[in-house]
Coordinates of C-alpha atoms in Angstrom, one line a residue:
Chain A
M1 CA 155.8 -57.5 -17.8
Q2 CA 153.3 -58.0 -20.6
S3 CA 154.2 -56.3 -23.9
Y4 CA 151.4 -55.6 -26.3
L5 CA 151.2 -55.7 -30.1
D6 CA 149.7 -52.7 -31.8
F7 CA 146.5 -54.5 -32.7
E8 CA 146.0 -55.6 -29.1
K9 CA 145.4 -52.0 -28.0
P10 CA 141.8 -52.5 -26.8
V11 CA 143.1 -55.2 -24.4
A12 CA 146.0 -53.1 -23.3
D13 CA 143.7 -50.2 -22.5
L14 CA 141.4 -52.4 -20.4
E15 CA 144.3 -54.1 -18.6
G16 CA 145.8 -50.7 -18.0
K17 CA 142.6 -49.6 -16.3
I18 CA 142.6 -52.7 -14.1
A19 CA 146.2 -52.1 -13.0
E20 CA 145.3 -48.5 -12.2
L21 CA 142.3 -49.5 -10.1
K22 CA 144.4 -52.0 -8.2
S23 CA 147.1 -49.5 -7.4
L24 CA 144.4 -47.0 -6.3
A25 CA 142.9 -49.7 -4.0
S26 CA 146.2 -50.5 -2.5
T27 CA 146.6 -46.9 -1.4
D28 CA 143.0 -46.3 -0.3
Q29 CA 141.5 -49.3 1.4
A30 CA 138.1 -47.8 1.5
V31 CA 137.5 -48.2 -2.2
S32 CA 136.0 -51.5 -3.2
I33 CA 137.2 -52.4 -6.7
E34 CA 136.5 -56.1 -6.9
E35 CA 133.3 -55.8 -8.9
E36 CA 134.8 -53.3 -11.4
V37 CA 138.0 -55.3 -11.8
N38 CA 136.0 -58.4 -12.6
R39 CA 133.9 -56.6 -15.1
L40 CA 136.9 -55.1 -16.8
S41 CA 138.7 -58.5 -16.8
A42 CA 135.8 -60.2 -18.4
R43 CA 135.8 -57.4 -21.1
A44 CA 139.5 -57.7 -21.6
E45 CA 139.3 -61.4 -22.1
E46 CA 136.4 -61.0 -24.5
A47 CA 138.3 -58.4 -26.5
L48 CA 141.4 -60.7 -26.6
A49 CA 139.4 -63.7 -27.8
D50 CA 137.7 -61.5 -30.4
I51 CA 141.0 -60.2 -31.7
Y52 CA 142.7 -63.6 -31.9
K53 CA 139.7 -65.2 -33.6
K54 CA 140.4 -63.2 -36.7
L55 CA 144.1 -62.5 -36.8
T56 CA 145.3 -61.5 -40.3
P57 CA 148.4 -63.2 -41.7
W58 CA 150.4 -60.1 -40.9
Q59 CA 149.2 -60.0 -37.3
K60 CA 150.1 -63.7 -37.0
T61 CA 153.6 -62.8 -38.3
Q62 CA 153.9 -60.4 -35.4
V63 CA 152.6 -63.0 -32.9
A64 CA 155.0 -65.5 -34.3
R65 CA 157.9 -63.1 -33.7
H66 CA 156.7 -62.0 -30.3
P67 CA 159.7 -61.7 -28.0
Q68 CA 157.9 -63.5 -25.2
R69 CA 156.9 -66.4 -27.3
P70 CA 158.3 -69.7 -26.1
H71 CA 161.6 -70.5 -27.9
F72 CA 163.6 -73.6 -28.5
S73 CA 165.1 -73.6 -25.0
D74 CA 161.7 -73.2 -23.3
Y75 CA 160.4 -76.3 -25.1
V76 CA 163.5 -78.3 -24.1
K77 CA 163.3 -77.1 -20.5
S78 CA 159.7 -78.1 -20.2
L79 CA 159.6 -81.3 -22.3
I80 CA 163.0 -82.9 -22.1
T81 CA 164.8 -84.5 -19.2
E82 CA 168.5 -85.4 -19.0
W83 CA 169.1 -82.8 -21.8
V84 CA 172.6 -83.2 -23.2
P85 CA 173.4 -80.5 -25.8
L86 CA 176.1 -81.5 -28.3
A87 CA 178.3 -79.0 -30.1
G88 CA 180.3 -78.5 -33.2
D89 CA 180.1 -79.8 -36.8
R90 CA 183.6 -81.5 -36.5
K91 CA 184.6 -79.5 -39.6
F92 CA 184.9 -75.9 -38.7
G93 CA 183.0 -74.7 -35.7
E94 CA 180.1 -74.5 -33.4
D95 CA 177.0 -72.5 -34.2
A96 CA 174.7 -71.4 -31.4
A97 CA 171.9 -70.4 -33.7
L98 CA 171.0 -74.0 -34.2
L99 CA 171.1 -76.2 -31.1
A100 CA 171.2 -79.9 -31.1
G101 CA 171.4 -82.7 -28.5
F102 CA 170.0 -85.8 -27.0
G103 CA 167.6 -86.3 -24.1
R104 CA 164.5 -88.1 -22.9
F105 CA 160.9 -87.3 -23.7
E106 CA 158.7 -89.1 -21.1
G107 CA 161.5 -91.5 -20.5
Q108 CA 162.2 -92.3 -24.2
S109 CA 165.5 -91.4 -25.9
V110 CA 165.1 -88.6 -28.4
A111 CA 167.3 -86.4 -30.5
I112 CA 166.4 -82.7 -30.5
L113 CA 167.4 -79.9 -32.8
G114 CA 166.2 -76.5 -33.6
Q115 CA 167.0 -72.8 -33.9
E116 CA 167.2 -70.6 -30.8
K117 CA 166.4 -66.9 -31.2
G118 CA 167.3 -65.9 -27.7
S119 CA 165.1 -63.8 -25.4
N120 CA 167.3 -60.8 -24.5
T121 CA 169.8 -58.8 -26.4
E122 CA 172.8 -60.7 -25.1
E123 CA 171.3 -64.0 -25.9
R124 CA 170.0 -62.9 -29.3
L125 CA 173.5 -61.9 -30.3
R126 CA 175.0 -65.1 -29.0
H127 CA 172.4 -67.1 -31.0
N128 CA 172.6 -64.8 -34.0
F129 CA 168.9 -64.2 -33.8
G130 CA 168.3 -67.9 -34.8
M131 CA 169.9 -67.5 -38.2
A132 CA 172.3 -70.5 -38.6
R133 CA 175.5 -70.7 -40.6
P134 CA 176.7 -73.7 -42.4
E135 CA 178.2 -75.1 -39.2
G136 CA 174.7 -75.2 -37.7
Y137 CA 173.3 -77.3 -40.5
R138 CA 176.4 -79.6 -40.6
K139 CA 175.9 -80.1 -36.9
A140 CA 172.3 -81.0 -37.6
V141 CA 173.5 -83.6 -40.2
R142 CA 176.0 -85.0 -37.7
L143 CA 173.3 -85.3 -35.0
M144 CA 170.8 -86.9 -37.4
D145 CA 173.4 -89.4 -38.5
M146 CA 174.0 -90.4 -34.9
A147 CA 170.3 -90.6 -34.2
D148 CA 169.9 -92.8 -37.2
R149 CA 172.7 -95.1 -36.1
F150 CA 171.4 -95.5 -32.6
N151 CA 167.8 -95.8 -33.8
I152 CA 166.5 -92.7 -31.9
P153 CA 163.6 -90.5 -33.2
V154 CA 164.4 -86.9 -34.1
V155 CA 162.3 -83.9 -33.1
A156 CA 163.1 -80.5 -34.6
F157 CA 161.8 -77.2 -33.3
V158 CA 161.9 -74.7 -36.2
D159 CA 162.1 -71.0 -35.5
T160 CA 164.2 -68.9 -37.9
A161 CA 163.8 -66.0 -40.2
G162 CA 166.2 -67.9 -42.5
A163 CA 169.7 -69.0 -42.9
Y164 CA 172.3 -66.3 -42.2
P165 CA 173.3 -64.3 -45.3
G166 CA 176.9 -63.4 -44.7
I167 CA 180.4 -63.6 -46.3
G168 CA 181.7 -66.4 -44.1
A169 CA 178.5 -68.4 -44.5
E170 CA 178.7 -68.2 -48.2
E171 CA 182.4 -68.9 -48.2
R172 CA 181.9 -72.1 -46.2
G173 CA 179.0 -73.3 -48.4
Q174 CA 175.7 -72.3 -46.9
A175 CA 173.8 -73.7 -49.9
E176 CA 175.6 -77.0 -49.7
A177 CA 175.1 -77.3 -46.0
I178 CA 171.3 -76.7 -46.3
A179 CA 171.0 -79.1 -49.2
R180 CA 172.8 -81.8 -47.3
S181 CA 170.7 -81.3 -44.2
T182 CA 167.5 -81.7 -46.2
E183 CA 169.0 -84.7 -47.9
K184 CA 169.9 -86.3 -44.5
C185 CA 166.3 -85.8 -43.3
L186 CA 165.1 -87.7 -46.4
E187 CA 167.6 -90.6 -45.7
L188 CA 166.7 -91.2 -42.1
G189 CA 165.5 -94.6 -41.1
V190 CA 164.1 -93.3 -37.8
P191 CA 160.9 -91.3 -37.4
N192 CA 161.4 -87.5 -37.5
L193 CA 159.0 -84.8 -36.4
A194 CA 159.2 -81.1 -37.2
I195 CA 157.3 -78.4 -35.3
I196 CA 157.3 -74.9 -36.6
I197 CA 157.1 -73.0 -33.3
G198 CA 157.5 -69.4 -34.5
E199 CA 158.9 -68.5 -37.9
G200 CA 159.7 -71.1 -40.6
G201 CA 161.9 -69.1 -42.8
S202 CA 162.7 -70.6 -46.2
G203 CA 165.7 -72.9 -46.8
G204 CA 166.9 -72.3 -43.3
A205 CA 163.8 -74.0 -42.1
I206 CA 163.3 -76.7 -44.7
A207 CA 166.8 -78.0 -43.9
I208 CA 165.5 -79.5 -40.7
A209 CA 161.7 -79.5 -41.4
T210 CA 161.7 -82.3 -44.0
A211 CA 160.0 -84.7 -41.7
N212 CA 157.5 -87.7 -41.5
R213 CA 155.1 -85.3 -39.7
V214 CA 155.3 -81.5 -39.9
L215 CA 153.2 -79.6 -37.3
M216 CA 152.8 -75.9 -36.9
M217 CA 151.8 -73.9 -33.9
E218 CA 148.5 -72.1 -34.6
N219 CA 150.0 -68.7 -34.9
A220 CA 153.3 -69.7 -36.5
I221 CA 154.2 -68.7 -40.0
Y222 CA 156.1 -70.8 -42.7
S223 CA 157.2 -69.1 -45.9
V224 CA 159.5 -69.1 -48.8
I225 CA 160.7 -65.6 -48.0
S226 CA 160.1 -63.2 -45.1
P227 CA 157.2 -60.8 -45.9
E228 CA 159.6 -57.9 -45.7
A229 CA 162.0 -59.4 -48.2
G230 CA 159.2 -60.6 -50.4
A231 CA 157.7 -57.1 -50.5
S232 CA 161.0 -55.5 -51.4
I233 CA 161.4 -57.8 -54.3
L234 CA 157.8 -58.2 -55.6
W235 CA 156.5 -54.8 -54.7
R236 CA 159.9 -53.0 -54.7
D237 CA 158.9 -51.6 -51.3
A238 CA 159.6 -53.3 -48.0
A239 CA 156.8 -51.3 -46.5
K240 CA 154.4 -53.6 -48.4
A241 CA 155.3 -56.4 -46.0
Q242 CA 151.7 -56.5 -44.9
D243 CA 150.4 -57.1 -48.5
A244 CA 153.1 -59.7 -49.0
A245 CA 152.1 -61.6 -45.8
N246 CA 148.5 -61.5 -46.8
N247 CA 149.2 -62.8 -50.3
M248 CA 151.9 -65.4 -49.7
K249 CA 149.7 -67.9 -47.7
I250 CA 152.0 -68.3 -44.7
T251 CA 149.6 -69.3 -41.9
A252 CA 149.1 -72.7 -40.4
S253 CA 145.6 -73.0 -41.8
D254 CA 146.6 -72.1 -45.3
L255 CA 149.5 -74.6 -45.3
L256 CA 147.3 -77.3 -43.9
G257 CA 145.0 -76.7 -46.8
F258 CA 147.9 -77.1 -49.3
G259 CA 149.0 -80.3 -47.6
V260 CA 152.4 -78.8 -46.8
I261 CA 151.9 -79.5 -43.1
D262 CA 150.2 -82.4 -41.4
G263 CA 148.6 -80.7 -38.4
I264 CA 148.2 -77.7 -36.2
I265 CA 148.9 -77.4 -32.5
S266 CA 146.3 -75.0 -30.9
E267 CA 147.5 -72.0 -29.0
P268 CA 145.7 -70.6 -26.0
V269 CA 143.6 -67.5 -26.5
G270 CA 145.9 -64.5 -26.8
G271 CA 148.8 -66.5 -28.3
A272 CA 151.5 -68.8 -27.1
H273 CA 153.4 -65.9 -25.3
R274 CA 150.5 -65.5 -22.8
H275 CA 150.4 -69.0 -21.5
H276 CA 153.6 -71.0 -21.9
D277 CA 152.2 -73.9 -19.8
Q278 CA 149.3 -74.6 -22.0
V279 CA 151.5 -74.5 -25.1
M280 CA 153.9 -77.0 -23.5
D281 CA 151.0 -79.4 -22.6
A282 CA 149.7 -79.3 -26.1
T283 CA 153.1 -79.8 -27.6
R284 CA 153.8 -82.7 -25.2
R285 CA 150.6 -84.4 -26.4
A286 CA 151.6 -83.9 -30.0
I287 CA 155.1 -85.3 -29.6
G288 CA 153.7 -88.3 -27.6
K289 CA 151.2 -89.0 -30.3
F290 CA 153.8 -88.8 -33.0
L291 CA 156.1 -91.2 -31.2
S292 CA 153.4 -93.8 -30.6
D293 CA 152.0 -93.4 -34.2
Y294 CA 155.5 -94.0 -35.7
S295 CA 156.8 -96.7 -33.3
G296 CA 157.3 -100.1 -34.8
K297 CA 157.5 -98.9 -38.4
S298 CA 160.4 -100.3 -40.4
R299 CA 163.3 -98.1 -41.5
L300 CA 162.2 -98.5 -45.1
E301 CA 158.6 -97.7 -44.3
L302 CA 159.6 -94.5 -42.5
R303 CA 161.9 -93.4 -45.3
E304 CA 159.4 -94.1 -48.0
Q305 CA 156.5 -92.5 -46.2
R306 CA 158.5 -89.3 -45.8
R307 CA 159.7 -89.3 -49.4
E308 CA 156.3 -90.0 -51.0
K309 CA 154.6 -87.4 -48.8
F310 CA 156.9 -84.7 -50.0
L311 CA 156.8 -85.9 -53.6
S312 CA 153.0 -85.7 -53.6
I313 CA 152.8 -82.1 -52.2
G314 CA 151.1 -79.8 -54.6
T315 CA 150.2 -82.6 -57.1
N316 CA 146.6 -82.7 -56.0
L317 CA 145.8 -79.0 -55.9
A318 CA 143.2 -77.6 -58.2
Chain B
M1 CA 154.5 -35.9 -69.0
N2 CA 154.3 -38.7 -66.5
W3 CA 151.6 -40.7 -68.2
I4 CA 153.4 -40.3 -71.4
N5 CA 156.6 -41.6 -69.9
N6 CA 154.8 -44.4 -68.1
V7 CA 152.3 -45.5 -70.6
V8 CA 153.3 -44.5 -74.1
R9 CA 157.0 -44.9 -73.9
P10 CA 157.2 -48.5 -72.8
K11 CA 154.9 -49.3 -75.6
I12 CA 157.0 -47.5 -78.1
R13 CA 160.0 -49.1 -76.6
S14 CA 158.7 -52.6 -76.9
F15 CA 157.6 -51.9 -80.4
L16 CA 161.1 -50.7 -81.3
K17 CA 162.6 -53.7 -79.5
Q18 CA 160.6 -56.1 -81.6
R19 CA 161.7 -54.3 -84.7
D20 CA 165.3 -54.5 -83.5
D21 CA 165.1 -58.3 -83.1
S22 CA 163.6 -58.9 -86.4
A23 CA 166.1 -56.7 -88.1
E24 CA 168.8 -58.6 -86.2
N25 CA 171.0 -57.1 -83.7
L26 CA 174.2 -57.4 -85.6
W27 CA 176.7 -56.4 -83.0
V28 CA 176.8 -57.5 -79.3
K29 CA 178.7 -55.8 -76.7
C30 CA 180.9 -58.0 -74.4
P31 CA 179.7 -57.1 -70.9
E32 CA 183.2 -57.6 -69.5
S33 CA 185.6 -56.1 -72.0
G34 CA 183.2 -53.8 -73.9
E35 CA 184.3 -55.0 -77.3
M36 CA 181.7 -55.3 -80.0
V37 CA 181.3 -58.8 -81.5
F38 CA 179.5 -59.8 -84.6
Y39 CA 176.6 -61.9 -83.4
R40 CA 177.3 -64.7 -85.9
D41 CA 180.8 -65.0 -84.6
L42 CA 179.3 -65.4 -81.1
E43 CA 176.8 -67.9 -82.2
A44 CA 179.5 -69.9 -83.9
N45 CA 181.5 -69.8 -80.7
Q46 CA 178.7 -71.0 -78.4
W47 CA 178.2 -67.5 -77.1
V48 CA 181.6 -67.2 -75.6
V49 CA 183.2 -63.9 -76.5
P50 CA 186.3 -64.9 -78.5
N51 CA 188.8 -62.5 -77.0
S52 CA 187.7 -62.0 -73.4
G53 CA 186.4 -65.5 -72.9
Y54 CA 183.3 -64.1 -71.3
H55 CA 180.5 -66.7 -71.2
M56 CA 177.3 -65.1 -72.3
K57 CA 173.8 -66.5 -71.8
I58 CA 173.1 -69.3 -74.3
K59 CA 169.7 -70.4 -75.4
S60 CA 168.6 -73.8 -74.2
A61 CA 168.2 -75.1 -77.7
D62 CA 171.7 -73.9 -78.7
R63 CA 173.2 -75.5 -75.7
L64 CA 171.5 -78.8 -76.3
A65 CA 172.4 -78.7 -80.0
S66 CA 176.1 -78.3 -79.2
F67 CA 176.0 -80.9 -76.5
F68 CA 174.4 -84.0 -77.9
D69 CA 175.9 -86.1 -80.7
D70 CA 175.0 -84.6 -84.1
G71 CA 173.0 -82.0 -82.1
S72 CA 170.0 -84.4 -82.1
Y73 CA 167.8 -85.1 -79.1
E74 CA 164.3 -85.9 -78.0
T75 CA 162.3 -83.8 -75.7
V76 CA 160.7 -85.6 -72.7
A77 CA 157.1 -84.7 -71.9
L78 CA 156.7 -83.0 -68.6
P79 CA 153.8 -83.5 -66.1
E80 CA 151.1 -80.9 -65.8
V81 CA 151.1 -78.9 -62.6
P82 CA 148.5 -76.8 -60.9
V83 CA 148.6 -73.2 -62.1
D84 CA 148.7 -70.4 -59.6
P85 CA 147.2 -72.1 -56.5
L86 CA 147.9 -69.1 -54.4
K87 CA 145.9 -66.8 -56.8
F88 CA 148.9 -64.6 -56.4
R89 CA 149.0 -61.0 -57.3
D90 CA 151.8 -58.4 -56.6
Q91 CA 152.0 -55.5 -59.0
K92 CA 150.8 -57.8 -61.6
R93 CA 148.8 -61.0 -61.5
Y94 CA 151.0 -64.1 -61.5
V95 CA 148.9 -65.7 -64.3
D96 CA 149.7 -62.7 -66.5
R97 CA 153.4 -62.9 -65.7
L98 CA 153.3 -66.5 -66.7
R99 CA 151.5 -65.9 -69.9
D100 CA 153.9 -63.1 -70.8
S101 CA 156.9 -65.2 -70.2
R102 CA 155.5 -68.0 -72.3
T103 CA 154.8 -65.6 -75.2
K104 CA 158.2 -64.0 -74.8
T105 CA 160.3 -67.2 -74.6
G106 CA 158.2 -69.9 -76.3
M107 CA 158.8 -72.1 -73.4
D108 CA 156.2 -73.5 -71.0
D109 CA 158.4 -73.0 -67.9
A110 CA 162.0 -72.8 -66.9
V111 CA 163.2 -76.4 -67.2
M112 CA 163.2 -78.7 -70.2
V113 CA 164.2 -82.3 -70.2
T114 CA 165.8 -84.1 -73.2
K115 CA 167.4 -87.4 -74.0
G116 CA 169.9 -88.3 -76.7
R117 CA 173.4 -89.6 -77.1
L118 CA 176.8 -88.3 -75.9
Y119 CA 179.8 -90.1 -77.6
G120 CA 177.4 -92.8 -78.6
R121 CA 176.1 -93.4 -75.1
P122 CA 172.5 -92.6 -74.0
V123 CA 172.2 -89.7 -71.6
T124 CA 169.4 -87.6 -70.1
V125 CA 169.9 -83.9 -70.0
G126 CA 168.0 -81.1 -68.3
V127 CA 168.4 -77.4 -68.9
Q128 CA 167.2 -74.6 -66.6
D129 CA 166.7 -71.4 -68.6
F130 CA 167.2 -68.1 -66.9
D131 CA 165.2 -66.4 -69.6
F132 CA 162.0 -67.8 -68.2
M133 CA 161.2 -65.8 -65.1
G134 CA 164.8 -65.9 -64.0
G135 CA 164.9 -69.6 -64.1
S136 CA 162.9 -69.5 -60.9
L137 CA 162.0 -72.7 -59.1
G138 CA 158.3 -73.3 -59.0
M139 CA 156.1 -76.4 -59.2
A140 CA 156.7 -76.7 -62.9
A141 CA 160.4 -76.5 -62.8
G142 CA 160.6 -78.7 -59.7
S143 CA 158.5 -81.4 -61.4
A144 CA 160.6 -81.1 -64.5
V145 CA 163.8 -81.7 -62.6
I146 CA 162.2 -84.7 -60.9
T147 CA 161.0 -86.0 -64.3
G148 CA 164.6 -85.6 -65.6
L149 CA 166.0 -87.6 -62.7
E150 CA 163.3 -90.2 -62.9
T151 CA 163.8 -90.6 -66.7
A152 CA 167.5 -91.1 -66.2
E153 CA 166.7 -93.7 -63.5
R154 CA 164.2 -95.5 -65.7
D155 CA 166.4 -95.5 -68.8
K156 CA 169.5 -96.3 -66.7
T157 CA 171.4 -93.3 -68.0
P158 CA 173.5 -90.6 -66.3
F159 CA 171.7 -87.3 -65.7
V160 CA 173.3 -84.1 -66.6
L161 CA 171.6 -80.9 -65.4
F162 CA 172.6 -77.4 -66.5
V163 CA 171.3 -75.1 -63.8
A164 CA 170.6 -71.3 -63.8
S165 CA 168.2 -69.7 -61.4
G166 CA 167.4 -66.6 -59.5
G167 CA 166.0 -68.9 -56.7
A168 CA 162.5 -69.7 -55.6
R169 CA 159.5 -68.5 -57.5
M170 CA 158.0 -66.4 -54.9
Q171 CA 154.6 -66.2 -56.6
E172 CA 154.2 -69.8 -55.7
G173 CA 155.1 -69.2 -52.0
I174 CA 155.5 -72.2 -49.8
L175 CA 154.9 -74.6 -52.7
S176 CA 158.0 -73.2 -54.3
L177 CA 160.0 -74.0 -51.1
M178 CA 158.6 -77.5 -51.2
Q179 CA 160.5 -78.1 -54.5
M180 CA 163.7 -78.3 -52.4
P181 CA 162.8 -81.5 -50.6
R182 CA 160.8 -82.9 -53.6
T183 CA 163.7 -82.7 -56.0
T184 CA 166.1 -84.0 -53.3
V185 CA 164.0 -87.2 -53.1
A186 CA 164.5 -87.8 -56.8
V187 CA 168.3 -87.0 -56.5
L188 CA 168.5 -89.7 -53.7
R189 CA 166.7 -92.2 -55.8
L190 CA 169.0 -91.7 -58.8
R191 CA 172.0 -92.0 -56.5
E192 CA 170.6 -95.2 -54.9
A193 CA 170.1 -96.6 -58.4
G194 CA 173.9 -96.2 -58.9
L195 CA 173.6 -93.6 -61.7
P196 CA 175.8 -90.5 -62.0
F197 CA 174.3 -87.0 -61.5
I198 CA 176.4 -84.2 -63.1
V199 CA 175.5 -80.6 -62.3
V200 CA 176.8 -77.8 -64.5
F201 CA 176.5 -74.4 -62.8
T202 CA 175.8 -71.6 -65.2
N203 CA 175.4 -67.9 -64.6
P204 CA 173.7 -67.3 -62.3
T205 CA 172.6 -70.0 -59.9
T206 CA 171.3 -68.8 -56.5
G207 CA 168.9 -69.3 -53.6
G208 CA 166.8 -72.4 -53.2
V209 CA 168.2 -74.0 -56.3
T210 CA 171.7 -73.9 -55.1
A211 CA 170.5 -75.0 -51.7
S212 CA 168.9 -78.2 -53.0
Y213 CA 169.5 -80.3 -56.1
A214 CA 172.3 -78.2 -57.6
M215 CA 174.6 -78.8 -54.7
L216 CA 173.8 -82.5 -54.5
G217 CA 175.5 -83.7 -57.7
D218 CA 178.1 -86.4 -57.7
V219 CA 180.3 -84.0 -59.7
H220 CA 179.9 -80.2 -59.9
L221 CA 181.2 -78.4 -63.0
A222 CA 180.9 -74.6 -63.4
E223 CA 181.2 -72.3 -66.4
P224 CA 183.8 -69.6 -65.8
G225 CA 182.7 -66.5 -64.0
A226 CA 179.2 -67.7 -63.0
L227 CA 177.6 -66.3 -59.9
I228 CA 176.9 -69.2 -57.6
C229 CA 175.5 -68.5 -54.2
F230 CA 172.8 -69.0 -51.6
A231 CA 172.2 -65.4 -50.6
G232 CA 172.7 -62.9 -53.4
P233 CA 175.4 -60.2 -53.2
R234 CA 172.9 -57.5 -52.7
V235 CA 171.2 -59.2 -49.8
I236 CA 174.6 -59.7 -48.1
E237 CA 175.7 -56.2 -48.7
Q238 CA 172.5 -54.9 -47.2
T239 CA 173.0 -57.2 -44.2
I240 CA 176.6 -56.5 -43.4
R241 CA 176.8 -53.0 -45.0
E242 CA 180.2 -53.4 -46.6
K243 CA 181.5 -53.9 -50.1
L244 CA 182.1 -57.6 -51.1
P245 CA 185.5 -58.8 -52.1
K246 CA 186.2 -59.1 -55.9
G247 CA 185.3 -62.4 -57.4
F248 CA 183.1 -63.3 -54.4
Q249 CA 180.6 -66.1 -55.2
R250 CA 182.0 -66.6 -58.7
S251 CA 182.8 -70.1 -60.1
E252 CA 186.5 -69.7 -59.4
Y253 CA 185.8 -68.7 -55.8
L254 CA 183.6 -71.8 -55.3
Y255 CA 186.4 -73.9 -56.8
E256 CA 188.9 -72.4 -54.4
H257 CA 186.5 -73.1 -51.5
G258 CA 185.9 -76.7 -52.5
M259 CA 182.3 -76.4 -53.7
V260 CA 182.8 -77.2 -57.4
D261 CA 185.2 -79.8 -58.9
M262 CA 186.1 -77.9 -62.0
V263 CA 185.6 -74.6 -63.8
V264 CA 185.2 -75.7 -67.4
H265 CA 185.1 -73.6 -70.6
R266 CA 181.9 -74.1 -72.4
H267 CA 183.8 -75.6 -75.4
N268 CA 185.1 -78.3 -73.2
L269 CA 181.9 -79.3 -71.4
R270 CA 180.9 -81.9 -73.9
A271 CA 184.2 -83.8 -73.7
T272 CA 184.6 -83.4 -70.0
I273 CA 181.1 -84.8 -69.3
G274 CA 181.6 -87.4 -72.0
S275 CA 184.6 -88.7 -70.1
L276 CA 183.1 -88.4 -66.7
T277 CA 179.9 -90.2 -67.4
G278 CA 181.7 -92.9 -69.5
I279 CA 184.2 -93.6 -66.7
L280 CA 181.5 -93.6 -63.9
T281 CA 179.2 -96.0 -65.8
K282 CA 182.2 -98.1 -66.9
A283 CA 181.2 -97.7 -70.6
E284 CA 183.6 -98.7 -73.3
P285 CA 186.0 -95.9 -74.0
A286 CA 184.9 -93.6 -76.9
P287 CA 187.7 -93.4 -79.4
E288 CA 187.4 -89.6 -79.8
L289 CA 187.9 -89.1 -76.1
A290 CA 190.7 -91.7 -75.7
S291 CA 192.7 -90.0 -78.4
Q292 CA 192.2 -86.5 -77.0
P293 CA 195.0 -85.0 -75.0
P294 CA 194.0 -84.2 -71.5
V295 CA 192.8 -80.8 -72.5
A296 CA 192.9 -77.9 -70.2
R297 CA 189.7 -79.0 -68.7
I298 CA 190.3 -77.0 -65.7
S299 CA 190.4 -73.8 -67.5
M300 CA 190.6 -71.2 -64.8
R301 CA 189.9 -68.0 -66.5
A302 CA 192.6 -65.4 -65.9
A303 CA 190.4 -62.5 -66.6
A304 CA 189.1 -60.8 -63.5
V305 CA 185.7 -62.3 -63.2
A306 CA 184.6 -59.6 -60.9
A307 CA 185.1 -56.8 -63.3
E308 CA 183.4 -53.9 -61.8
G309 CA 179.9 -53.1 -62.9
D310 CA 179.0 -56.6 -64.1
D311 CA 176.9 -57.1 -61.0
D312 CA 173.8 -56.0 -62.8
L313 CA 174.2 -58.5 -65.5
V314 CA 173.9 -61.4 -63.2
T315 CA 171.1 -60.2 -61.0
A316 CA 167.7 -61.6 -61.5
P317 CA 165.2 -59.4 -63.2
P318 CA 162.5 -58.0 -60.9
E319 CA 160.0 -60.8 -61.6
A320 CA 162.7 -63.4 -61.0
A321 CA 162.5 -64.9 -57.6
H322 CA 165.1 -64.9 -54.9
A323 CA 165.3 -67.0 -51.7
E324 CA 167.0 -66.6 -48.4

């Protein structure tokens, strides 16, 4: 069942009418509804295109968090064959918020990591809503180390509100785990790609998003703090999340302008949650292009390109 | 009465405050024990309260003067960074906040970089100052940390960094977050050059600073009782809705949990870092250090660091940033 965001109301109304007509027609064969349905469908499509053409940052935030938006596991299912998930940081535990493993992308060996938010209540709890603990980041480090040794490219799907703020996480060194994961990204002698598929939340995101190429889905957001938390600190009012989102420059096009990301993967009209297949095709092309662009580069070249790219961020802004 | 309270009173207050400063605040209250201490005694004791051992905030200049040989050092010029690229405005414009902080502190931004000698050996030292917008990590502070690391690399000296921060500078948004990988690049390059990087955690160090360069030192020292964390106590309390254990996220707690090597009394930092950097760079032993008994360098403070009510003292002021 399609669920609508509040700003999609005009579309919801039209699609509601269509559904009503269809149910009417199924009970009364005498009524011809085809023409009316076509007319309404066209109008709904138009309305959707109109709305999505001018989404505000706050609306994008809602799209980025849409429960039906493709998550880590959807990407893996569609794009990776022979998926072998690995578990555990070999130090303390396993963290299902950040998944990692090896598989093949169009036949080629790849290492995959990323946060999984889960798509129903049970899954969300199991994956801790995609908020990783130190074990998740240490597992990421372990996996990147392996990928580096076996000379296998790394692809990270980033989707998290942030690293988990809890007693145990602090006790076991959340800050250190994030710092080491970022550091490992910058040491890799193999190509790495990060794709922000939903939310890129602060340190919890950067820990795996420090990559040779960083891409964002068109309606994804990437920020130093969630709009809600930012609002409660800067405006002293969590209800100002909308203002915070609009001020903080968190959309893909803003970040491309700052040189923080290297490219945008277009989403179908109406957002990624409406047409998973199209999103997967676009992502497949982006990963394929990345792998071919970066194949044949030396370990040193790859490392230096990544390091220099990050060092230069922000230095050329007016 | 509201407009009087809101408009007039703060003005009067700030007017009085300035008067207070110039007339010298003679007595300072220890936030932990409540005792009143004559400020000159505090100054002479590097802002450590003599009886309770509470480590108060110390100005960057005072810290540097008591750290380097003869208190003499040279300030390293820092690169210019773009100002307010987000054109950010919350309750106040960011450019106004910046200007106010500069006027109030006399600093350009939160981090300064210096070089001088420690027991006769050259050393590069950075200090992050909590007084400047909560020591928050923006482009200027990030670039300053990078400059410090690069200066040490070029001069082939160890790099000592005193950290203190409320976290990311939110007014710089994503560009603030980018300081985490940027500074990490410079840490790696110093490490690859075979030079030591010593981090000294001071109160408080939180958020994106802890989750990047501060946790990547070869050696981590911490002043007693400092709050050191990723997510602040308040954020955690709001998330889990329960009271936090005493001493949680303080230096001694991080020592117990293997995140810092030593908790060092401010008076012993100079000697400890002198020995460490000398040994790691295989420098000739300095006579003063060789003749010193192995002082209680690991001075675990017995006093309960989590004295109730001191939470407010270590929490970033509203304009200070905070990261998740």
